[in-house]
Amino acid sequence: MIVVVALLLSLLTQAIVAQDTSLAKVKEAFDVVNIPKDIALPFDPSFLLEVSLPQTTGSAIVLRAGVQLPRNATVGPPSFTLVGHDIGHGPFVVATVDPDAPTPQNPNISEVRHFLGGNFVSERLFAGQATLTNTTAAVSDWLQPTPPTGSDAHRYIFLVFRQPQGFNDQVLVDATTPRTLFNISEFGAAVGLRNPIAGTFMLVAPDPA
Ligand SMILES: *[C@@H]1O[C@H](CO)[C@@H](O)[C@H](O)[C@H]1NC(C)=O
Ligand SMILES: *[C@@H]1O[C@H](CO)[C@@H](O)[C@H](O)[C@H]1NC(C)=O
Ligand SMILES: *[C@@H]1O[C@H](CO)[C@@H](O)[C@H](O)[C@H]1NC(C)=O
Ligand SMILES: *[C@@H]1O[C@H](CO)[C@@H](O)[C@H](O)[C@H]1NC(C)=O
């Protein structure tokens, strides 16, 4: 009886707390699927990142690190919230990369840059929570995941960085730069991004045939 009640309580809690509440768990989720090594960036977040994907019916989906979503739930564009203390006003850079293109087994066109935008500023929602609002157009607008038929699910990794001085003058990437063969680690080193302060990721598989 006690075991059943405990199980029910734990299921209930999981159902209610869909998004992440623990930095350690997000970090662990990154480590388990080898993201820091695969994108050549240390991941030791200071804040939780809530990525919301709007849905045509019903409320937006807020990612939990590592959640798998059907492709048709990822039309976007995503919006971003940081959770934690002393977030600061920004500005921030947000990037989304796929290190698994065209397939996780042979990712030879990776990374694919699904989003890159600077000049996000934080607007305090309430204590310890701030929405990020872009104050300029993105460098690369949101590109919906499209893993090719036959591929395993890809990892789509969202990262937030503190924006370095001069970011708006970078000339490495603009709207015409190919999305493929991007390298967030090299790009970051070149423009002075340092390590991400927050992140999360989702898995998306090809549409069912
Ligand atoms: C996505 O596709 C599934 C299966 O075809 C369907 O049940 C669901 O309603 C679709 N969702 C959206 C957001 O279109
Ligand atoms: C990636 O690998 C595939 C399969 O080996 C090959 O056909 C393709 O030419 C490679 N593409 C690039 C950009 O290296
Ligand atoms: C913020 O991003 C959206 C989506 O790309 C864009 O439509 C909008 O113009 C941007 N806002 C500003 C102030 O540039
Ligand atoms: C990206 O650049 C880093 C640093 O140069 C390198 O270690 C890593 O292998 C590169 N990743 C890819 C996918 O080429």
PDB file of C-alpha atoms and ligand atoms in Angstrom:
ATOM      1  CA  MET A   1       0.000   0.000   0.000  1.00  0.00           C
ATOM      2  CA  ILE A   2       2.669   2.478   1.032  1.00  0.00           C
ATOM      3  CA  VAL A   3       4.712   1.494  -2.013  1.00  0.00           C
ATOM      4  CA  VAL A   4       1.724   2.068  -4.295  1.00  0.00           C
ATOM      5  CA  VAL A   5       1.049   5.491  -2.786  1.00  0.00           C
ATOM      6  CA  ALA A   6       4.717   6.439  -3.097  1.00  0.00           C
ATOM      7  CA  LEU A   7       4.736   5.303  -6.734  1.00  0.00           C
ATOM      8  CA  LEU A   8       1.584   7.245  -7.523  1.00  0.00           C
ATOM      9  CA  LEU A   9       3.005  10.346  -5.844  1.00  0.00           C
ATOM     10  CA  SER A  10       6.215  10.063  -7.797  1.00  0.00           C
ATOM     11  CA  LEU A  11       4.310   9.626 -11.089  1.00  0.00           C
ATOM     12  CA  LEU A  12       2.163  12.638 -10.240  1.00  0.00           C
ATOM     13  CA  THR A  13       5.190  14.753  -9.463  1.00  0.00           C
ATOM     14  CA  GLN A  14       6.803  13.771 -12.756  1.00  0.00           C
ATOM     15  CA  ALA A  15       3.646  14.635 -14.652  1.00  0.00           C
ATOM     16  CA  ILE A  16       3.399  18.062 -13.050  1.00  0.00           C
ATOM     17  CA  VAL A  17       7.081  18.974 -13.101  1.00  0.00           C
ATOM     18  CA  ALA A  18       7.608  18.426 -16.822  1.00  0.00           C
ATOM     19  CA  GLN A  19      10.459  20.875 -17.250  1.00  0.00           C
ATOM     20  CA  ASP A  20      13.850  20.858 -15.637  1.00  0.00           C
ATOM     21  CA  THR A  21      14.322  21.959 -12.063  1.00  0.00           C
ATOM     22  CA  SER A  22      17.880  20.794 -11.440  1.00  0.00           C
ATOM     23  CA  LEU A  23      21.101  22.079 -13.021  1.00  0.00           C
ATOM     24  CA  ALA A  24      22.842  18.847 -12.011  1.00  0.00           C
ATOM     25  CA  LYS A  25      20.266  16.778 -13.893  1.00  0.00           C
ATOM     26  CA  VAL A  26      20.569  18.911 -17.020  1.00  0.00           C
ATOM     27  CA  LYS A  27      24.347  18.615 -16.876  1.00  0.00           C
ATOM     28  CA  GLU A  28      24.013  14.854 -16.423  1.00  0.00           C
ATOM     29  CA  ALA A  29      21.625  14.612 -19.386  1.00  0.00           C
ATOM     30  CA  PHE A  30      24.261  16.395 -21.538  1.00  0.00           C
ATOM     31  CA  ASP A  31      27.012  14.104 -20.264  1.00  0.00           C
ATOM     32  CA  VAL A  32      25.065  10.855 -20.750  1.00  0.00           C
ATOM     33  CA  VAL A  33      24.708  11.489 -24.489  1.00  0.00           C
ATOM     34  CA  ASN A  34      28.224  12.915 -24.807  1.00  0.00           C
ATOM     35  CA  ILE A  35      27.267  16.434 -25.881  1.00  0.00           C
ATOM     36  CA  PRO A  36      30.233  18.335 -24.357  1.00  0.00           C
ATOM     37  CA  LYS A  37      32.694  16.105 -26.215  1.00  0.00           C
ATOM     38  CA  ASP A  38      30.722  16.077 -29.472  1.00  0.00           C
ATOM     39  CA  ILE A  39      30.484  19.868 -29.657  1.00  0.00           C
ATOM     40  CA  ALA A  40      33.877  20.450 -28.020  1.00  0.00           C
ATOM     41  CA  LEU A  41      32.476  22.751 -25.319  1.00  0.00           C
ATOM     42  CA  PRO A  42      32.454  22.343 -21.536  1.00  0.00           C
ATOM     43  CA  PHE A  43      28.911  22.416 -20.153  1.00  0.00           C
ATOM     44  CA  ASP A  44      28.649  23.568 -16.576  1.00  0.00           C
ATOM     45  CA  PRO A  45      25.487  25.681 -16.550  1.00  0.00           C
ATOM     46  CA  SER A  46      24.708  28.473 -14.072  1.00  0.00           C
ATOM     47  CA  PHE A  47      21.042  28.766 -15.078  1.00  0.00           C
ATOM     48  CA  LEU A  48      18.233  26.553 -16.300  1.00  0.00           C
ATOM     49  CA  LEU A  49      17.130  27.259 -19.855  1.00  0.00           C
ATOM     50  CA  GLU A  50      13.457  26.852 -20.676  1.00  0.00           C
ATOM     51  CA  VAL A  51      12.877  26.542 -24.405  1.00  0.00           C
ATOM     52  CA  SER A  52       9.206  26.890 -25.390  1.00  0.00           C
ATOM     53  CA  LEU A  53       7.929  25.633 -28.723  1.00  0.00           C
ATOM     54  CA  PRO A  54       4.527  27.032 -29.727  1.00  0.00           C
ATOM     55  CA  GLN A  55       1.916  24.476 -30.849  1.00  0.00           C
ATOM     56  CA  THR A  56      -0.954  25.007 -33.267  1.00  0.00           C
ATOM     57  CA  THR A  57      -3.317  23.391 -30.769  1.00  0.00           C
ATOM     58  CA  GLY A  58      -2.908  23.634 -27.022  1.00  0.00           C
ATOM     59  CA  SER A  59      -0.212  25.247 -24.975  1.00  0.00           C
ATOM     60  CA  ALA A  60       3.468  25.520 -25.877  1.00  0.00           C
ATOM     61  CA  ILE A  61       5.814  22.616 -25.133  1.00  0.00           C
ATOM     62  CA  VAL A  62       8.609  23.458 -22.690  1.00  0.00           C
ATOM     63  CA  LEU A  63      11.603  21.200 -23.239  1.00  0.00           C
ATOM     64  CA  ARG A  64      12.985  18.918 -20.586  1.00  0.00           C
ATOM     65  CA  ALA A  65      16.637  18.120 -21.389  1.00  0.00           C
ATOM     66  CA  GLY A  66      16.727  15.070 -23.663  1.00  0.00           C
ATOM     67  CA  VAL A  67      12.992  14.897 -24.400  1.00  0.00           C
ATOM     68  CA  GLN A  68      12.039  13.402 -27.765  1.00  0.00           C
ATOM     69  CA  LEU A  69       9.462  15.367 -29.745  1.00  0.00           C
ATOM     70  CA  PRO A  70       7.641  14.566 -32.981  1.00  0.00           C
ATOM     71  CA  ARG A  71       8.981  16.709 -35.793  1.00  0.00           C
ATOM     72  CA  ASN A  72       5.650  18.448 -36.299  1.00  0.00           C
ATOM     73  CA  ALA A  73       5.878  19.864 -32.757  1.00  0.00           C
ATOM     74  CA  THR A  74       9.108  21.702 -33.620  1.00  0.00           C
ATOM     75  CA  VAL A  75       7.843  24.254 -36.158  1.00  0.00           C
ATOM     76  CA  GLY A  76       8.783  27.026 -33.735  1.00  0.00           C
ATOM     77  CA  PRO A  77      10.154  29.580 -33.514  1.00  0.00           C
ATOM     78  CA  PRO A  78      11.266  28.800 -29.967  1.00  0.00           C
ATOM     79  CA  SER A  79      11.264  31.329 -27.151  1.00  0.00           C
ATOM     80  CA  PHE A  80      13.628  31.330 -24.208  1.00  0.00           C
ATOM     81  CA  THR A  81      13.500  31.826 -20.451  1.00  0.00           C
ATOM     82  CA  LEU A  82      16.373  31.671 -17.965  1.00  0.00           C
ATOM     83  CA  VAL A  83      15.819  30.445 -14.425  1.00  0.00           C
ATOM     84  CA  GLY A  84      18.237  31.192 -11.610  1.00  0.00           C
ATOM     85  CA  HIS A  85      19.630  34.058  -9.579  1.00  0.00           C
ATOM     86  CA  ASP A  86      21.722  37.039 -10.735  1.00  0.00           C
ATOM     87  CA  ILE A  87      20.880  36.459 -14.393  1.00  0.00           C
ATOM     88  CA  GLY A  88      21.728  40.046 -15.276  1.00  0.00           C
ATOM     89  CA  HIS A  89      20.280  42.125 -18.081  1.00  0.00           C
ATOM     90  CA  GLY A  90      22.375  40.632 -20.887  1.00  0.00           C
ATOM     91  CA  PRO A  91      22.865  40.859 -23.748  1.00  0.00           C
ATOM     92  CA  PHE A  92      22.964  37.153 -24.525  1.00  0.00           C
ATOM     93  CA  VAL A  93      23.672  35.036 -27.587  1.00  0.00           C
ATOM     94  CA  VAL A  94      21.513  31.967 -28.249  1.00  0.00           C
ATOM     95  CA  ALA A  95      22.614  29.142 -30.565  1.00  0.00           C
ATOM     96  CA  THR A  96      21.019  25.841 -31.615  1.00  0.00           C
ATOM     97  CA  VAL A  97      23.129  23.167 -33.295  1.00  0.00           C
ATOM     98  CA  ASP A  98      22.614  19.627 -34.584  1.00  0.00           C
ATOM     99  CA  PRO A  99      25.790  17.544 -34.261  1.00  0.00           C
ATOM    100  CA  ASP A 100      24.120  14.461 -35.840  1.00  0.00           C
ATOM    101  CA  ALA A 101      23.599  15.446 -39.481  1.00  0.00           C
ATOM    102  CA  PRO A 102      22.932  13.668 -41.707  1.00  0.00           C
ATOM    103  CA  THR A 103      23.026  10.735 -39.262  1.00  0.00           C
ATOM    104  CA  PRO A 104      24.502  10.267 -35.795  1.00  0.00           C
ATOM    105  CA  GLN A 105      26.589   7.395 -37.210  1.00  0.00           C
ATOM    106  CA  ASN A 106      28.190   9.566 -39.921  1.00  0.00           C
ATOM    107  CA  PRO A 107      27.697  13.223 -39.005  1.00  0.00           C
ATOM    108  CA  ASN A 108      29.833  14.527 -41.815  1.00  0.00           C
ATOM    109  CA  ILE A 109      27.825  17.691 -42.557  1.00  0.00           C
ATOM    110  CA  SER A 110      27.643  18.609 -38.854  1.00  0.00           C
ATOM    111  CA  GLU A 111      27.112  20.738 -37.078  1.00  0.00           C
ATOM    112  CA  VAL A 112      24.009  22.208 -38.674  1.00  0.00           C
ATOM    113  CA  ARG A 113      23.224  25.667 -37.307  1.00  0.00           C
ATOM    114  CA  HIS A 114      19.487  25.769 -36.569  1.00  0.00           C
ATOM    115  CA  PHE A 115      19.536  29.132 -34.853  1.00  0.00           C
ATOM    116  CA  LEU A 116      22.017  31.875 -34.025  1.00  0.00           C
ATOM    117  CA  GLY A 117      20.977  35.180 -32.554  1.00  0.00           C
ATOM    118  CA  GLY A 118      22.494  37.905 -30.423  1.00  0.00           C
ATOM    119  CA  ASN A 119      21.178  40.917 -28.521  1.00  0.00           C
ATOM    120  CA  PHE A 120      18.759  38.975 -26.337  1.00  0.00           C
ATOM    121  CA  VAL A 121      18.003  40.947 -23.193  1.00  0.00           C
ATOM    122  CA  SER A 122      16.401  39.556 -20.082  1.00  0.00           C
ATOM    123  CA  GLU A 123      13.105  40.795 -18.729  1.00  0.00           C
ATOM    124  CA  ARG A 124      12.397  39.730 -15.196  1.00  0.00           C
ATOM    125  CA  LEU A 125       9.177  37.717 -14.897  1.00  0.00           C
ATOM    126  CA  PHE A 126       9.504  37.246 -11.160  1.00  0.00           C
ATOM    127  CA  ALA A 127      12.347  36.498  -8.769  1.00  0.00           C
ATOM    128  CA  GLY A 128      14.726  34.025 -10.368  1.00  0.00           C
ATOM    129  CA  GLN A 129      13.054  33.900 -13.764  1.00  0.00           C
ATOM    130  CA  ALA A 130      13.609  36.082 -16.831  1.00  0.00           C
ATOM    131  CA  THR A 131      12.378  35.876 -20.402  1.00  0.00           C
ATOM    132  CA  LEU A 132      14.891  36.559 -23.152  1.00  0.00           C
ATOM    133  CA  THR A 133      13.762  38.996 -25.810  1.00  0.00           C
ATOM    134  CA  ASN A 134      15.639  39.599 -29.042  1.00  0.00           C
ATOM    135  CA  THR A 135      16.249  43.256 -29.799  1.00  0.00           C
ATOM    136  CA  THR A 136      17.571  42.658 -33.324  1.00  0.00           C
ATOM    137  CA  ALA A 137      16.931  40.120 -36.077  1.00  0.00           C
ATOM    138  CA  ALA A 138      18.713  36.775 -35.657  1.00  0.00           C
ATOM    139  CA  VAL A 139      21.934  36.028 -37.554  1.00  0.00           C
ATOM    140  CA  SER A 140      20.375  32.678 -38.598  1.00  0.00           C
ATOM    141  CA  ASP A 141      16.639  32.367 -38.092  1.00  0.00           C
ATOM    142  CA  TRP A 142      15.061  29.216 -36.644  1.00  0.00           C
ATOM    143  CA  LEU A 143      15.300  26.245 -39.005  1.00  0.00           C
ATOM    144  CA  GLN A 144      12.929  23.407 -38.114  1.00  0.00           C
ATOM    145  CA  PRO A 145      14.586  19.996 -37.618  1.00  0.00           C
ATOM    146  CA  THR A 146      14.364  17.725 -40.674  1.00  0.00           C
ATOM    147  CA  PRO A 147      16.389  14.588 -39.994  1.00  0.00           C
ATOM    148  CA  PRO A 148      16.478  12.515 -43.216  1.00  0.00           C
ATOM    149  CA  THR A 149      14.394   9.366 -43.672  1.00  0.00           C
ATOM    150  CA  GLY A 150      16.133   6.371 -42.147  1.00  0.00           C
ATOM    151  CA  SER A 151      18.202   8.383 -39.672  1.00  0.00           C
ATOM    152  CA  ASP A 152      18.072   7.819 -35.957  1.00  0.00           C
ATOM    153  CA  ALA A 153      16.873  10.794 -33.908  1.00  0.00           C
ATOM    154  CA  HIS A 154      19.201  13.811 -33.885  1.00  0.00           C
ATOM    155  CA  ARG A 155      20.148  15.910 -30.879  1.00  0.00           C
ATOM    156  CA  TYR A 156      19.177  19.600 -31.199  1.00  0.00           C
ATOM    157  CA  ILE A 157      21.199  21.531 -28.643  1.00  0.00           C
ATOM    158  CA  PHE A 158      20.230  24.978 -27.373  1.00  0.00           C
ATOM    159  CA  LEU A 159      22.947  27.069 -25.708  1.00  0.00           C
ATOM    160  CA  VAL A 160      22.962  30.526 -24.123  1.00  0.00           C
ATOM    161  CA  PHE A 161      26.154  32.589 -23.841  1.00  0.00           C
ATOM    162  CA  ARG A 162      26.937  35.983 -22.396  1.00  0.00           C
ATOM    163  CA  GLN A 163      27.412  38.205 -25.422  1.00  0.00           C
ATOM    164  CA  PRO A 164      30.947  39.498 -25.845  1.00  0.00           C
ATOM    165  CA  GLN A 165      31.751  43.046 -26.913  1.00  0.00           C
ATOM    166  CA  GLY A 166      31.865  43.357 -30.669  1.00  0.00           C
ATOM    167  CA  PHE A 167      29.591  40.374 -31.357  1.00  0.00           C
ATOM    168  CA  ASN A 168      27.463  42.486 -33.679  1.00  0.00           C
ATOM    169  CA  ASP A 169      30.533  43.185 -35.819  1.00  0.00           C
ATOM    170  CA  GLN A 170      31.396  39.513 -36.398  1.00  0.00           C
ATOM    171  CA  VAL A 171      31.645  38.616 -40.081  1.00  0.00           C
ATOM    172  CA  LEU A 172      32.066  34.827 -39.799  1.00  0.00           C
ATOM    173  CA  VAL A 173      28.351  34.028 -40.124  1.00  0.00           C
ATOM    174  CA  ASP A 174      25.560  35.942 -41.803  1.00  0.00           C
ATOM    175  CA  ALA A 175      22.195  35.071 -43.357  1.00  0.00           C
ATOM    176  CA  THR A 176      23.899  33.686 -46.490  1.00  0.00           C
ATOM    177  CA  THR A 177      26.416  31.398 -44.735  1.00  0.00           C
ATOM    178  CA  PRO A 178      25.656  27.688 -45.265  1.00  0.00           C
ATOM    179  CA  ARG A 179      23.994  26.098 -42.239  1.00  0.00           C
ATOM    180  CA  THR A 180      26.108  22.963 -42.532  1.00  0.00           C
ATOM    181  CA  LEU A 181      29.666  22.353 -41.292  1.00  0.00           C
ATOM    182  CA  PHE A 182      29.216  24.892 -38.522  1.00  0.00           C
ATOM    183  CA  ASN A 183      31.310  24.522 -35.390  1.00  0.00           C
ATOM    184  CA  ILE A 184      29.956  26.328 -32.313  1.00  0.00           C
ATOM    185  CA  SER A 185      33.197  25.730 -30.424  1.00  0.00           C
ATOM    186  CA  GLU A 186      35.373  27.288 -33.147  1.00  0.00           C
ATOM    187  CA  PHE A 187      32.873  30.055 -33.806  1.00  0.00           C
ATOM    188  CA  GLY A 188      32.675  30.784 -30.091  1.00  0.00           C
ATOM    189  CA  ALA A 189      36.443  30.907 -29.721  1.00  0.00           C
ATOM    190  CA  ALA A 190      36.705  33.251 -32.709  1.00  0.00           C
ATOM    191  CA  VAL A 191      34.111  35.739 -31.459  1.00  0.00           C
ATOM    192  CA  GLY A 192      34.833  35.433 -27.720  1.00  0.00           C
ATOM    193  CA  LEU A 193      31.721  33.589 -26.525  1.00  0.00           C
ATOM    194  CA  ARG A 194      33.423  31.640 -23.706  1.00  0.00           C
ATOM    195  CA  ASN A 195      31.444  28.720 -22.227  1.00  0.00           C
ATOM    196  CA  PRO A 196      27.647  28.439 -22.300  1.00  0.00           C
ATOM    197  CA  ILE A 197      25.859  29.616 -19.148  1.00  0.00           C
ATOM    198  CA  ALA A 198      22.703  27.578 -19.842  1.00  0.00           C
ATOM    199  CA  GLY A 199      21.426  24.968 -22.251  1.00  0.00           C
ATOM    200  CA  THR A 200      19.071  22.141 -23.025  1.00  0.00           C
ATOM    201  CA  PHE A 201      18.397  19.745 -25.897  1.00  0.00           C
ATOM    202  CA  MET A 202      15.691  17.727 -27.603  1.00  0.00           C
ATOM    203  CA  LEU A 203      15.681  14.629 -29.775  1.00  0.00           C
ATOM    204  CA  VAL A 204      13.796  14.648 -33.067  1.00  0.00           C
ATOM    205  CA  ALA A 205      13.449  11.662 -35.402  1.00  0.00           C
ATOM    206  CA  PRO A 206      12.375  11.707 -39.068  1.00  0.00           C
ATOM    207  CA  ASP A 207       8.660  11.884 -39.789  1.00  0.00           C
ATOM    208  CA  PRO A 208       7.090   8.425 -39.902  1.00  0.00           C
ATOM    209  CA  ALA A 209       7.070   7.172 -43.521  1.00  0.00           C
TER     210      ALA A 209
HETATM  211  C1  LIG B   1       1.772  15.522 -35.261  1.00  0.00           C
HETATM  212  O1  LIG B   1       1.513  14.272 -35.879  1.00  0.00           O
HETATM  213  C2  LIG B   1       0.848  13.362 -35.016  1.00  0.00           C
HETATM  214  C3  LIG B   1       0.799  11.995 -35.698  1.00  0.00           C
HETATM  215  O2  LIG B   1       0.537  12.118 -37.055  1.00  0.00           O
HETATM  216  C4  LIG B   1      -0.535  13.911 -34.694  1.00  0.00           C
HETATM  217  O3  LIG B   1      -1.217  13.027 -33.833  1.00  0.00           O
HETATM  218  C5  LIG B   1      -0.374  15.264 -34.010  1.00  0.00           C
HETATM  219  O4  LIG B   1      -1.619  15.861 -33.784  1.00  0.00           O
HETATM  220  C6  LIG B   1       0.476  16.205 -34.862  1.00  0.00           C
HETATM  221  N1  LIG B   1       0.780  17.398 -34.078  1.00  0.00           N
HETATM  222  C7  LIG B   1       0.806  18.607 -34.594  1.00  0.00           C
HETATM  223  C8  LIG B   1       1.205  19.693 -33.680  1.00  0.00           C
HETATM  224  O5  LIG B   1       0.487  18.841 -35.768  1.00  0.00           O
HETATM  225  C1  LIG B   2      29.463  12.026 -46.039  1.00  0.00           C
HETATM  226  O1  LIG B   2      29.503  10.614 -46.030  1.00  0.00           O
HETATM  227  C2  LIG B   2      28.711  10.028 -47.061  1.00  0.00           C
HETATM  228  C3  LIG B   2      28.674   8.523 -46.822  1.00  0.00           C
HETATM  229  O2  LIG B   2      29.950   8.032 -46.578  1.00  0.00           O
HETATM  230  C4  LIG B   2      29.283  10.413 -48.414  1.00  0.00           C
HETATM  231  O3  LIG B   2      28.502   9.845 -49.453  1.00  0.00           O
HETATM  232  C5  LIG B   2      29.263  11.939 -48.524  1.00  0.00           C
HETATM  233  O4  LIG B   2      29.891  12.338 -49.729  1.00  0.00           O
HETATM  234  C6  LIG B   2      29.986  12.584 -47.342  1.00  0.00           C
HETATM  235  N1  LIG B   2      29.743  14.024 -47.406  1.00  0.00           N
HETATM  236  C7  LIG B   2      30.676  14.915 -47.087  1.00  0.00           C
HETATM  237  C8  LIG B   2      30.262  16.354 -47.142  1.00  0.00           C
HETATM  238  O5  LIG B   2      31.803  14.598 -46.746  1.00  0.00           O
HETATM  239  C1  LIG B   3      13.059  39.044 -33.123  1.00  0.00           C
HETATM  240  O1  LIG B   3      13.032  37.807 -33.850  1.00  0.00           O
HETATM  241  C2  LIG B   3      11.867  37.630 -34.618  1.00  0.00           C
HETATM  242  C3  LIG B   3      11.879  36.228 -35.182  1.00  0.00           C
HETATM  243  O2  LIG B   3      13.005  36.033 -35.976  1.00  0.00           O
HETATM  244  C4  LIG B   3      11.776  38.705 -35.649  1.00  0.00           C
HETATM  245  O3  LIG B   3      10.594  38.556 -36.414  1.00  0.00           O
HETATM  246  C5  LIG B   3      11.794  40.067 -34.984  1.00  0.00           C
HETATM  247  O4  LIG B   3      11.816  41.087 -35.944  1.00  0.00           O
HETATM  248  C6  LIG B   3      13.001  40.198 -34.060  1.00  0.00           C
HETATM  249  N1  LIG B   3      12.909  41.430 -33.308  1.00  0.00           N
HETATM  250  C7  LIG B   3      13.634  42.520 -33.596  1.00  0.00           C
HETATM  251  C8  LIG B   3      13.433  43.689 -32.696  1.00  0.00           C
HETATM  252  O5  LIG B   3      14.411  42.560 -34.541  1.00  0.00           O
HETATM  253  C1  LIG B   4      34.977  21.861 -33.752  1.00  0.00           C
HETATM  254  O1  LIG B   4      36.120  22.556 -33.383  1.00  0.00           O
HETATM  255  C2  LIG B   4      36.774  21.996 -32.259  1.00  0.00           C
HETATM  256  C3  LIG B   4      37.881  22.974 -31.860  1.00  0.00           C
HETATM  257  O2  LIG B   4      38.700  23.226 -32.949  1.00  0.00           O
HETATM  258  C4  LIG B   4      37.272  20.612 -32.619  1.00  0.00           C
HETATM  259  O3  LIG B   4      37.908  20.033 -31.499  1.00  0.00           O
HETATM  260  C5  LIG B   4      36.063  19.753 -33.013  1.00  0.00           C
HETATM  261  O4  LIG B   4      36.479  18.488 -33.444  1.00  0.00           O
HETATM  262  C6  LIG B   4      35.279  20.420 -34.138  1.00  0.00           C
HETATM  263  N1  LIG B   4      34.041  19.702 -34.357  1.00  0.00           N
HETATM  264  C7  LIG B   4      33.677  19.257 -35.549  1.00  0.00           C
HETATM  265  C8  LIG B   4      32.362  18.575 -35.626  1.00  0.00           C
HETATM  266  O5  LIG B   4      34.361  19.398 -36.544  1.00  0.00           O
END
